[in-house]
Short mmCIF file of C-alpha atoms and ligand atoms in Angstrom, two decimals:
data_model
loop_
_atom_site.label_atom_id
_atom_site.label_comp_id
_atom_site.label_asym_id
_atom_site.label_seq_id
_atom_site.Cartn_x
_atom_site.Cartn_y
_atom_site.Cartn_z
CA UNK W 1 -0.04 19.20 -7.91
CA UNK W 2 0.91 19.60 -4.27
CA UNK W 3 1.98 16.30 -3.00
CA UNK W 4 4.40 13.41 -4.56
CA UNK W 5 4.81 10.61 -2.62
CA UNK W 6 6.71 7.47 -3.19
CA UNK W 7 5.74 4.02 -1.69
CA UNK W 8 8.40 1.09 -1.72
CA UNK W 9 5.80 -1.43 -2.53
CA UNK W 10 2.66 -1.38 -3.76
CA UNK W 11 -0.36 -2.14 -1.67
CA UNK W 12 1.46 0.38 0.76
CA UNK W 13 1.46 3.07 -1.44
CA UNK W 14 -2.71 2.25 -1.95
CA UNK W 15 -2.60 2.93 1.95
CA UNK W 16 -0.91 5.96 1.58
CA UNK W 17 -3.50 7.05 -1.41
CA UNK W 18 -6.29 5.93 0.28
CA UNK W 19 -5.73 7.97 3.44
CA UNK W 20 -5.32 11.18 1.36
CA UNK W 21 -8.44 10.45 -0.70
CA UNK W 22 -10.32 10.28 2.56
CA UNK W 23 -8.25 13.81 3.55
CA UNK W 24 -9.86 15.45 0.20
CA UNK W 25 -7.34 15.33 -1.85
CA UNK W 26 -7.97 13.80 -5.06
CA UNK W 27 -4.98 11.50 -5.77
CA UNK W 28 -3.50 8.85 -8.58
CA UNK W 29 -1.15 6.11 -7.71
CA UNK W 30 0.91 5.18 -10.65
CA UNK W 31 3.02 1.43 -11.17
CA UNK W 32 6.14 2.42 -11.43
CA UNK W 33 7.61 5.81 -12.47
CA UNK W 34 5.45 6.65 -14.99
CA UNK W 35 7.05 7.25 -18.59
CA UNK W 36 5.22 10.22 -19.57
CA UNK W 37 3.78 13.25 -17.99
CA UNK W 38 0.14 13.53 -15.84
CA UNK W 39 -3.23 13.83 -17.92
CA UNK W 40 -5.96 14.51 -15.52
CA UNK W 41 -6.35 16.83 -12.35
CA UNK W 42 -5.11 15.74 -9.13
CA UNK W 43 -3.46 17.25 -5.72
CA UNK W 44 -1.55 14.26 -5.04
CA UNK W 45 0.85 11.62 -6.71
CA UNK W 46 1.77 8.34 -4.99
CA UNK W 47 4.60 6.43 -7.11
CA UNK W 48 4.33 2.93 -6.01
CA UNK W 49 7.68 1.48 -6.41
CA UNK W 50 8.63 -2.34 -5.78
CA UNK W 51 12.02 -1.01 -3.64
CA UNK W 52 11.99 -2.25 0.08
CA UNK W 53 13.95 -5.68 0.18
CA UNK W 54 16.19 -5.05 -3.39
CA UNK W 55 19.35 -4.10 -2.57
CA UNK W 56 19.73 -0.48 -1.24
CA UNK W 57 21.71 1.40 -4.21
CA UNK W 58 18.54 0.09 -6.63
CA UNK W 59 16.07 1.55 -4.06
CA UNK W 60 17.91 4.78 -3.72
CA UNK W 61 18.46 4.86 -7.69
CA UNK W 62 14.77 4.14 -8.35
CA UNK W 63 13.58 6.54 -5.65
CA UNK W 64 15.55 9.29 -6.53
CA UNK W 65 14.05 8.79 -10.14
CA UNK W 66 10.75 9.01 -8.73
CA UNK W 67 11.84 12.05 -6.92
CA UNK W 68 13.08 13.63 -10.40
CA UNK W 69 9.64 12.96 -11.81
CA UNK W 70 7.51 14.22 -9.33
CA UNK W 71 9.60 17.43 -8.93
CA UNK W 72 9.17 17.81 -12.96
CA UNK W 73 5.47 17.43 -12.16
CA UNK W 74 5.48 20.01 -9.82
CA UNK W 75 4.52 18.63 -6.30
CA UNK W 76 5.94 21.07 -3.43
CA UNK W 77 6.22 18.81 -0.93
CA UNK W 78 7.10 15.12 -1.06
CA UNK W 79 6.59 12.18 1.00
CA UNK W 80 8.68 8.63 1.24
CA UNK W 81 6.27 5.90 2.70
CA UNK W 82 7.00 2.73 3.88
CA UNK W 83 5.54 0.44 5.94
CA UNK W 84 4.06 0.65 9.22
CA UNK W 85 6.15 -1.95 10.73
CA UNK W 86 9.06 0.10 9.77
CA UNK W 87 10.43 -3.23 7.26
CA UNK W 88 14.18 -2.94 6.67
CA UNK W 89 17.47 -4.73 7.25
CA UNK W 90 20.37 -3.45 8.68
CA UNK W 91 21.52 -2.65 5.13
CA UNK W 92 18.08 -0.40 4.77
CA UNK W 93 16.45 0.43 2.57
CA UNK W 94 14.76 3.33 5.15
CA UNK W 95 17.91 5.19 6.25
CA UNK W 96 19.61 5.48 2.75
CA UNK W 97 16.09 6.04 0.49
CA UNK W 98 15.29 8.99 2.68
CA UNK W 99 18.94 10.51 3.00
CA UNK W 100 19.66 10.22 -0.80
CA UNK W 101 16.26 12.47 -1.28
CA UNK W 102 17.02 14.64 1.77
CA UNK W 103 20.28 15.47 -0.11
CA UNK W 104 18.84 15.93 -3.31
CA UNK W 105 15.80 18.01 -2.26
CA UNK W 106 18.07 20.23 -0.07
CA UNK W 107 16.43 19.15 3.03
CA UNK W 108 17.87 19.58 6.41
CA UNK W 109 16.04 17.37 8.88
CA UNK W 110 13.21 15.02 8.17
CA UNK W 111 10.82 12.81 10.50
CA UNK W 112 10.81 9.17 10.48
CA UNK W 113 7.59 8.13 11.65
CA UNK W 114 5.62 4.95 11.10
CA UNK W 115 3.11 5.27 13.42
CA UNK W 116 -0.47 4.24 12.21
CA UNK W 117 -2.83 4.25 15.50
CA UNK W 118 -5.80 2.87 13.49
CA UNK W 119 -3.98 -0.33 12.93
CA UNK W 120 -2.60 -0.44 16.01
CA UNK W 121 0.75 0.65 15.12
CA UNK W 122 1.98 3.26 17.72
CA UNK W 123 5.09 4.65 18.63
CA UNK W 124 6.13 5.37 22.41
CA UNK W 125 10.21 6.83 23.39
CA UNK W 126 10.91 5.76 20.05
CA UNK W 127 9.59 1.82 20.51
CA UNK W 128 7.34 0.42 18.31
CA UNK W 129 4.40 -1.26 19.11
CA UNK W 130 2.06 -3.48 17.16
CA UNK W 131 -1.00 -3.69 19.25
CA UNK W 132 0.33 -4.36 22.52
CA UNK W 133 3.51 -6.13 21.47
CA UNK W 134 6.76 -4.29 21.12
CA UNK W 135 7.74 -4.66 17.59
CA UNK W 136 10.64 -7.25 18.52
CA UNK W 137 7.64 -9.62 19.80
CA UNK W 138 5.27 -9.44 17.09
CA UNK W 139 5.11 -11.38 13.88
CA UNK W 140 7.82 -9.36 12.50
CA UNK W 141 10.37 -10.73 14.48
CA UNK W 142 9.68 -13.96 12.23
CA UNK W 143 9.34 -12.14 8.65
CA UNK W 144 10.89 -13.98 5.97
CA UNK W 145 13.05 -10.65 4.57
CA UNK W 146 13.18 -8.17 7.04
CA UNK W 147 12.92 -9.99 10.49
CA UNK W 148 12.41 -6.62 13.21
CA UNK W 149 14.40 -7.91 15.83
CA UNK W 150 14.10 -4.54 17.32
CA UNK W 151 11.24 -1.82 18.44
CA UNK W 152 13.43 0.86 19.43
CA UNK W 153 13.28 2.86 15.96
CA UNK W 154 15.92 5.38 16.41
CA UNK W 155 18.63 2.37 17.13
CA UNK W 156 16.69 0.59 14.07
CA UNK W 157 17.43 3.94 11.64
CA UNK W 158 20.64 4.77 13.15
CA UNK W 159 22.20 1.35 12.25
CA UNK W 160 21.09 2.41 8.45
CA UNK W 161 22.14 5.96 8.37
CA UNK W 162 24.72 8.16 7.88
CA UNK W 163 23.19 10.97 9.48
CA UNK W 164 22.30 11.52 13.14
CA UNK W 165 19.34 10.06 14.73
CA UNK W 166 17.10 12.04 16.81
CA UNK W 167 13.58 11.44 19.18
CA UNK W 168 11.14 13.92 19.44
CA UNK W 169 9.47 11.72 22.44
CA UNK W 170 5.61 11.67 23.30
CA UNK W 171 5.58 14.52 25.76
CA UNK W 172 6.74 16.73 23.02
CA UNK W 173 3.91 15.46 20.62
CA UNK W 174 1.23 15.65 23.15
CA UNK W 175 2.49 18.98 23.69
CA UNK W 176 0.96 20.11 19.81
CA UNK W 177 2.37 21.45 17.24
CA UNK W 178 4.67 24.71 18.31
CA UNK W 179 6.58 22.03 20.86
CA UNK W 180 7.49 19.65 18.41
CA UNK W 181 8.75 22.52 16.09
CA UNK W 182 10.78 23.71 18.63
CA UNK W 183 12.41 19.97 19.54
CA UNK W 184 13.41 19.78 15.68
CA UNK W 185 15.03 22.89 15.79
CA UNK W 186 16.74 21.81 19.06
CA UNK W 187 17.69 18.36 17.22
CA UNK W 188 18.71 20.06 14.20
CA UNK W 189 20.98 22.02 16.19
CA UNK W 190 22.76 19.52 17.94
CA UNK W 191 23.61 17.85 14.53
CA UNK W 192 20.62 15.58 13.68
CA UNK W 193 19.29 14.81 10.10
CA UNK W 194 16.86 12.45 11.07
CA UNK W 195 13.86 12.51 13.45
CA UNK W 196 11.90 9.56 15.07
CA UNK W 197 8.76 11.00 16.24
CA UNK W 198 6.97 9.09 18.51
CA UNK W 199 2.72 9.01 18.10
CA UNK W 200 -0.06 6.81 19.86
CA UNK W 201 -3.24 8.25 18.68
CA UNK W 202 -4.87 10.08 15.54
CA UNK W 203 -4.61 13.53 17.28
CA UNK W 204 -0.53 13.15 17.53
CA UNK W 205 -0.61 12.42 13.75
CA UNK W 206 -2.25 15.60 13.42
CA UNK W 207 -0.15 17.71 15.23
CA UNK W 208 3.12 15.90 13.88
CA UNK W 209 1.93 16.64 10.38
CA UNK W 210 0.82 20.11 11.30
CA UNK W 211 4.72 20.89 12.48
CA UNK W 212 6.23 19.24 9.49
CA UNK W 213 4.06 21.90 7.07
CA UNK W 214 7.40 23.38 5.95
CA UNK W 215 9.20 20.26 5.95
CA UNK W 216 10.05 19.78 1.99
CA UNK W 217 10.60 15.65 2.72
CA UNK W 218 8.21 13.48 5.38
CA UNK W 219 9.51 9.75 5.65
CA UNK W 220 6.51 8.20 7.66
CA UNK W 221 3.86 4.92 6.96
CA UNK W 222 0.47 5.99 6.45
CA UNK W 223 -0.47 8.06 9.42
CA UNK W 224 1.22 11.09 8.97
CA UNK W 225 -0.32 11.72 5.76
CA UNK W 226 -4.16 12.16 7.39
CA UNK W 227 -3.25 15.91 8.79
CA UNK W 228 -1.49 16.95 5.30
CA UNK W 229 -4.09 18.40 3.13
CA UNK W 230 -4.91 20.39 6.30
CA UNK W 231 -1.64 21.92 5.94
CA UNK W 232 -2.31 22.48 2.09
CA UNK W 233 -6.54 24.18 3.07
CA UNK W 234 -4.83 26.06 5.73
CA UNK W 235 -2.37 27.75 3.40
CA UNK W 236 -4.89 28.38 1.23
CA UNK W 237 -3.49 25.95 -1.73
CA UNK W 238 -6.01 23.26 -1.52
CA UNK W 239 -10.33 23.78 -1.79
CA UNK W 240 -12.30 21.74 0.17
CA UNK W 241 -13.30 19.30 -1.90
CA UNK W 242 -16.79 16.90 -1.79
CA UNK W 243 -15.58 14.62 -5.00
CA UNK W 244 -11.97 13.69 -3.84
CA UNK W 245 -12.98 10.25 -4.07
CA UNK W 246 -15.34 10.06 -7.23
CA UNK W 247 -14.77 7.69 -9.82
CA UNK W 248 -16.13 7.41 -13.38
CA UNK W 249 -19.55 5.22 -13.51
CA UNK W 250 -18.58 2.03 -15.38
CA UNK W 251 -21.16 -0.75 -16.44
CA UNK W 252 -20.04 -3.92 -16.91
CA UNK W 253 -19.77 -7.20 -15.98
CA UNK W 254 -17.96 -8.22 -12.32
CA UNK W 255 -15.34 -10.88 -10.97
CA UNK W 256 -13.22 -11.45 -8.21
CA UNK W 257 -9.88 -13.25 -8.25
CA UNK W 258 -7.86 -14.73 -5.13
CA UNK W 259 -4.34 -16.00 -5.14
CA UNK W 260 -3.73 -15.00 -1.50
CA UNK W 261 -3.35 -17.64 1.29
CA UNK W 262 -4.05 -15.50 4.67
CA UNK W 263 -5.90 -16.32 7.17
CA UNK W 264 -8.48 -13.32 6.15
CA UNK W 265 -8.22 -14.30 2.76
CA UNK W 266 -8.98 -18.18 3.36
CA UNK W 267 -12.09 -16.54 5.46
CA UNK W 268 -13.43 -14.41 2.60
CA UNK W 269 -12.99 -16.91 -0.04
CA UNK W 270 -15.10 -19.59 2.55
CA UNK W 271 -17.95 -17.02 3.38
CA UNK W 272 -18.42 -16.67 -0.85
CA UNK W 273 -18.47 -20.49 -1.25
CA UNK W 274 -20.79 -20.69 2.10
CA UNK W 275 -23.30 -18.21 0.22
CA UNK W 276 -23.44 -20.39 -2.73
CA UNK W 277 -22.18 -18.00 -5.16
CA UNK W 278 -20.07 -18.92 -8.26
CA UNK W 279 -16.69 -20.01 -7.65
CA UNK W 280 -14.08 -21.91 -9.61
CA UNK W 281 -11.11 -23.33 -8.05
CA UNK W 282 -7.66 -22.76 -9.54
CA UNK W 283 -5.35 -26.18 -8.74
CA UNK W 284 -2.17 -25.46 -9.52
CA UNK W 285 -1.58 -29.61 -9.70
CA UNK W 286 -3.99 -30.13 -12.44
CA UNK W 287 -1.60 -28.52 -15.05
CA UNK W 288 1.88 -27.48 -15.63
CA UNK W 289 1.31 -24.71 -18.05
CA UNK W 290 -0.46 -21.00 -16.83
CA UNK W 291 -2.47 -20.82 -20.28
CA UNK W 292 -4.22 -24.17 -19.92
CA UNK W 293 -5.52 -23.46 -15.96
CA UNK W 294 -6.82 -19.96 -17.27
CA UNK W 295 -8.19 -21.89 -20.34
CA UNK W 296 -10.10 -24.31 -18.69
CA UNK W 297 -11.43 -21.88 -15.84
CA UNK W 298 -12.47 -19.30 -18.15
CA UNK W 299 -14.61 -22.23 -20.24
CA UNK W 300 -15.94 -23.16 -17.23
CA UNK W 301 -16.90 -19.78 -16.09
CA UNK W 302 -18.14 -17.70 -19.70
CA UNK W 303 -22.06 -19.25 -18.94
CA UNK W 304 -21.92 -18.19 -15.28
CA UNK W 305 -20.53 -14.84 -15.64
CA UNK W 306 -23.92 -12.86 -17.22
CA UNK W 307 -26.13 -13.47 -14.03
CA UNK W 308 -23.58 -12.46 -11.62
CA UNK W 309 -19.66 -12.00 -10.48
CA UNK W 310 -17.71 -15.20 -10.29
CA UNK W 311 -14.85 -15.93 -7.90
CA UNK W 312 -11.38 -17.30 -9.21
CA UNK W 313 -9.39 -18.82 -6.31
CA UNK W 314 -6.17 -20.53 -5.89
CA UNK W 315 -6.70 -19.89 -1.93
CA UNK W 316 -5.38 -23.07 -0.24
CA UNK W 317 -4.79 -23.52 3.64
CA UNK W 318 -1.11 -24.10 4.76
CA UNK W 319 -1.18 -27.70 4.60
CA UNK W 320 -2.38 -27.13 1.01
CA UNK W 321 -0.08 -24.18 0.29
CA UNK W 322 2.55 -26.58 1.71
CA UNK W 323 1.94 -29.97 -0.35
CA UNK W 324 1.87 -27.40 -3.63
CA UNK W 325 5.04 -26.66 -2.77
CA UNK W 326 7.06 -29.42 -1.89
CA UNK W 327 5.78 -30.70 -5.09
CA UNK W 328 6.58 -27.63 -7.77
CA UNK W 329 8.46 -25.38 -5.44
CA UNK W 330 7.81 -22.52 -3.99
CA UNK W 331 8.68 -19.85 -6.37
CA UNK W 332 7.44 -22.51 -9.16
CA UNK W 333 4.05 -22.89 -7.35
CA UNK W 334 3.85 -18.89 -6.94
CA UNK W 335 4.67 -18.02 -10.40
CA UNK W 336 2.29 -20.91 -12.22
CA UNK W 337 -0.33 -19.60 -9.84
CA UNK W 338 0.45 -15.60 -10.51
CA UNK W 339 0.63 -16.90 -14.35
CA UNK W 340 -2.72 -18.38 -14.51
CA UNK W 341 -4.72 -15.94 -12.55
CA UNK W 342 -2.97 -12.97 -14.74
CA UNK W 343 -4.23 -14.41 -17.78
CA UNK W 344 -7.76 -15.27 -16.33
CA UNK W 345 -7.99 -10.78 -15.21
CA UNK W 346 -6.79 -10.76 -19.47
CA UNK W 347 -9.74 -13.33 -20.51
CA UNK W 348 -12.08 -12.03 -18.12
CA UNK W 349 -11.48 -8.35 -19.49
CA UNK W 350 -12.07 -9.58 -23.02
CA UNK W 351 -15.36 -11.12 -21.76
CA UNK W 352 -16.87 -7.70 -20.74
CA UNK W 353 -15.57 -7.80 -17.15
CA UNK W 354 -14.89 -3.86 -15.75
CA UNK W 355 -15.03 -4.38 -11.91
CA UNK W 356 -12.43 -6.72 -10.43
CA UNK W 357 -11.51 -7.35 -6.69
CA UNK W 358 -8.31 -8.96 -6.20
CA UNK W 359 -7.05 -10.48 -3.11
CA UNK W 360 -3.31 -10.78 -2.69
CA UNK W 361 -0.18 -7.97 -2.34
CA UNK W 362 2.06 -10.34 -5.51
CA UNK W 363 -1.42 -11.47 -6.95
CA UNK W 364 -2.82 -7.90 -7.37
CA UNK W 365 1.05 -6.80 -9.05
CA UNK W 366 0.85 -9.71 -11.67
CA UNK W 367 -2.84 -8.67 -12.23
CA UNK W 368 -2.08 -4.78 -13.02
CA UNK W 369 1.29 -5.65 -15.14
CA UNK W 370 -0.85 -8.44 -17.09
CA UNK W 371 -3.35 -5.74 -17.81
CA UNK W 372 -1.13 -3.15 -18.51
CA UNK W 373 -2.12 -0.75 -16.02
CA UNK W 374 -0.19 2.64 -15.87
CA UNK W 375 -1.68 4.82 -12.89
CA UNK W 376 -5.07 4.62 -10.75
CA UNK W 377 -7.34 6.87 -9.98
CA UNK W 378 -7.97 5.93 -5.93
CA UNK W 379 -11.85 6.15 -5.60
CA UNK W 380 -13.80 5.41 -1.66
CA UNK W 381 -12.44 3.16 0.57
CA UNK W 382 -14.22 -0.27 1.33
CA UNK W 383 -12.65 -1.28 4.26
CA UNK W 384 -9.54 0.26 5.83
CA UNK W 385 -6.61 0.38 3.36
CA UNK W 386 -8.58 -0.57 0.07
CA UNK W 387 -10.25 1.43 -1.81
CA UNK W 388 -11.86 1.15 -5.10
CA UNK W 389 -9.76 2.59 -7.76
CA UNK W 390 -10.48 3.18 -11.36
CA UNK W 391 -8.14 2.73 -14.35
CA UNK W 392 -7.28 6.31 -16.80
CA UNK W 393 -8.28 6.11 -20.32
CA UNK W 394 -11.44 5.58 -22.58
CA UNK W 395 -12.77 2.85 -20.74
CA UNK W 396 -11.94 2.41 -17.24
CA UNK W 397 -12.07 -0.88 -15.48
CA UNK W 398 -12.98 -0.38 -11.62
CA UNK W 399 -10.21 -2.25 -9.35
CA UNK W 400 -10.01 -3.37 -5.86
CA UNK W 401 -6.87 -4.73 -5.06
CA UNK W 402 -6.47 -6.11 -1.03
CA UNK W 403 -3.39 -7.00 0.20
CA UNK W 404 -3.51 -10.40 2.21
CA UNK W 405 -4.44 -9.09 5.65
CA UNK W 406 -7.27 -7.00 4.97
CA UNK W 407 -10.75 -6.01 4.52
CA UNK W 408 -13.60 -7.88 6.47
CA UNK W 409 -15.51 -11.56 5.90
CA UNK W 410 -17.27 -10.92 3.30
CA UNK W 411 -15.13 -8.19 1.97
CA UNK W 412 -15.82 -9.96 -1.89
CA UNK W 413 -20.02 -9.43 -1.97
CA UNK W 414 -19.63 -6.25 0.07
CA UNK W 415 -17.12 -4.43 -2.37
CA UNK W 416 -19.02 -5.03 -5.42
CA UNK W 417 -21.97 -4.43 -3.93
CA UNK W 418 -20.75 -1.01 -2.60
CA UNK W 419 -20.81 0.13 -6.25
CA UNK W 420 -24.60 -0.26 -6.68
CA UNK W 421 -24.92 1.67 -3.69
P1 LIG I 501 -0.68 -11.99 0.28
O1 LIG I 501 -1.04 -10.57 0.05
O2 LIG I 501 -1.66 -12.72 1.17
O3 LIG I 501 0.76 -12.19 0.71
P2 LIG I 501 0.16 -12.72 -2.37
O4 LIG I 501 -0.65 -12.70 -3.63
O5 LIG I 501 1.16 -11.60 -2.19
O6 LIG I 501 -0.85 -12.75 -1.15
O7 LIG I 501 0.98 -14.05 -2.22
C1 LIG I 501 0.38 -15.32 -2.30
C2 LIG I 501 1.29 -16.23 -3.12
O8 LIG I 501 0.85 -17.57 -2.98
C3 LIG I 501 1.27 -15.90 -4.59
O9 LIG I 501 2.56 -16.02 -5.14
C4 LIG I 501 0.35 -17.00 -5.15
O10 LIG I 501 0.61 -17.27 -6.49
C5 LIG I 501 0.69 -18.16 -4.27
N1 LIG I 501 -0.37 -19.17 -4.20
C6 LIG I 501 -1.71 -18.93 -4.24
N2 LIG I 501 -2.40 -20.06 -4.16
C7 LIG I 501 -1.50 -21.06 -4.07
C8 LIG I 501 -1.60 -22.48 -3.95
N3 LIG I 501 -2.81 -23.09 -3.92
N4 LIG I 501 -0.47 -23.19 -3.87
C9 LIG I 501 0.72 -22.58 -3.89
N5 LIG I 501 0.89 -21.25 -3.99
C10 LIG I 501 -0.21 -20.48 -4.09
#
């Protein structure tokens, strides 16, 4: 086991697994820390914790227990993602998660680093943009928990940290490898802990990750993590390896269940219904109770399910979303809706169901803990972000789980029908 990585939420840390799959390294992302010790080969770890808006001692507590676990696993180098946008209050969770494992791993300067070019995230002096928006002027600005009223990271992470704040600026970067080396040793020796490393395209991710070989802790999104198993080949630690992302073969019936509301997810339910496949509508109005909505769709779905994969949605438009809510309340409406499509994945498992796409970051997590999933093998990607990953044990069950924002219009037929390809 080379690399352990922990994620502070959970389709973020699918990212992160994703991106190293595609590296070659073959790589499980576990729910939680995991109680017991690996079965199975793999190269890299990704702990997917639930840690970046509870309150900062928790996320340092529950990262430093992933730390203790990985370490016992024997990774050598280990990696704290979060998310592109750099999420975090003024309280953290960034700054202290990375200087708590800094100071227990011994290290002595780490990058901060969030930049993910292929998403249009990219970092210039230390400002983050989001496409062509400083961060400060996106969407973020307006984000329910962890509004970015800021781009410029290093005032972002210094108003979190203990520790000293550095910039190793885009000159440097574009400079390779041996330049940026030098500017952390420069930084380190002028007192800072912390580096924000600035990165507009795929090439400075490369050469970033390249100087941060030796580096025993990397706090970065994504990005960073496509020049790592480089690193791991070059030093000889790491084959190159064709089957990074192969997954077990597993016949079975198919499904696909939505509870998220996005824009792209509103489009991918619409292009299903449009192509007059199966679909059954989850209303969270027609019943109080979790149980009786999975009841009723389940009886409505057991015929339809043997000549082909059926869609559960609870999808709504805002004005839909809205009326829901002023009616049950918004966690109330969340949690009946979570309730019933979690025990919908349980029926439709019992049915003879093994491949399941799920749309939705909360929908996926009440999916996973409903089924009592453990770790996940991460398998090829679909679409950027989401792979297809395959549950451990005697008989797998094949998983796509998209976070709101992603994957493409008809993200549902084409993932399913990737694995017939
Ligand atoms: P995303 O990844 O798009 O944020 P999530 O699954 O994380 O999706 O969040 C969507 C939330 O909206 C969930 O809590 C879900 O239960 C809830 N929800 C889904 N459909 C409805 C609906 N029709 N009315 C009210 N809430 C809904």
């Amino acid at each position: 086991m080379l690399l352990g990585c922990i994620a502070d939420d959970f389709t973020g840390a699918t990212d992160l697994a994703n991106n190293l799959v595609r590296s070659g390294m073959r790589t499980l992302q576990t729910i939680g820390v995991p109680a017991a010790p690996l079965s199975g080969d793999v190269d890299a770890v990704v702990v997917a914790l639930k840690s970046r808006t509870i309150a900062a001692a928790d996320a340092v507590a529950q990262s430093l227990a992933a730390l203790d676990w990985l370490r016992r696993a024997g990774c050598r180098q280990f990696y704290f993602k979060y998310c592109s946008t750099f999420d975090s209050t003024p309280q953290g969770n960034i700054g202290p998660v990375a200087e708590a494992l800094m100071q227990a791993l011994g290290a002595k300067l780490a990058i901060a680093c969030p930049a993910f070019p292929t998403n249009a995230r990219t970092i210039y002096m230390g400002n983050l943009f989001v496409g062509e928006l400083p961060l400060s002027e996106s969407g973020m600005r307006d984000h329910p928990l962890t509004p970015m009223t800021d781009a410029n990271l290093v005032r972002v992470l210094q108003a979190q940290s203990r520790a000293k704040v550095g910039l190793v600026a885009w000159p440097v970067v574009a400079a390779g490898a041996a330049a940026i080396r030098a500017r952390f040793a420069a930084l380190a020796a002028a007192g800072a802990r912390l580096a924000v490393v600035d990165a507009i395209n795929d090439a400075d991710l490369h050469a970033v990750a390249t100087a941060c070989a030796d580096h025993l802790l990397i706090t970065a999104g994504s990005g960073v993590a496509i020049g790592l198993p480089e690193n791991f080949r070059r030093a000889g630690l790491l084959p190159l390896r064709a089957d990074a992302a192969e997954l077990p073969g597993v016949p079975g019936l198919a499904a696909v269940i939505s509870g998220s509301c996005s824009q792209a997810t509103n489009a991918q339910v619409a292009h299903w219904l449009e192509s007059g496949r199966p679909a059954i509508r989850i209303d969270p109005l027609a019943n109080a109770r979790a149980e009786d909505l999975a009841t009723e769709a389940l009886r409505q779905a057991t015929p339809l399910l043997a000549s082909g994969p059926v869609l559960f949605y609870a999808t709504a438009v805002p004005d839909v979303v809205k009326a829901v809510q002023s009616k049950l309340g918004v966690a109330e409406a969340g949690a009946l809706v979570e309730g019933a499509l979690a025990a919908i994945a349980q029926g439709l498992i019992a049915r003879g169901v093994t491949r399941l796409v799920v749309a939705g970051g909360e929908t996926s997590g009440a999916v996973v803990q409903a089924l009592g999933i453990a770790a996940l093998k991460i398998g090829p990607q679909i679409d950027p972000g989401v792979p297809w990953t395959a549950t451990q044990g005697e008989r797998p069950i094949l998983l796509a789980l998209k976070s709101g924002n992603f994957g493409s219009r008809d993200f549902f037929a084409k993932s399913l029908a990737q694995l017939d390809a």
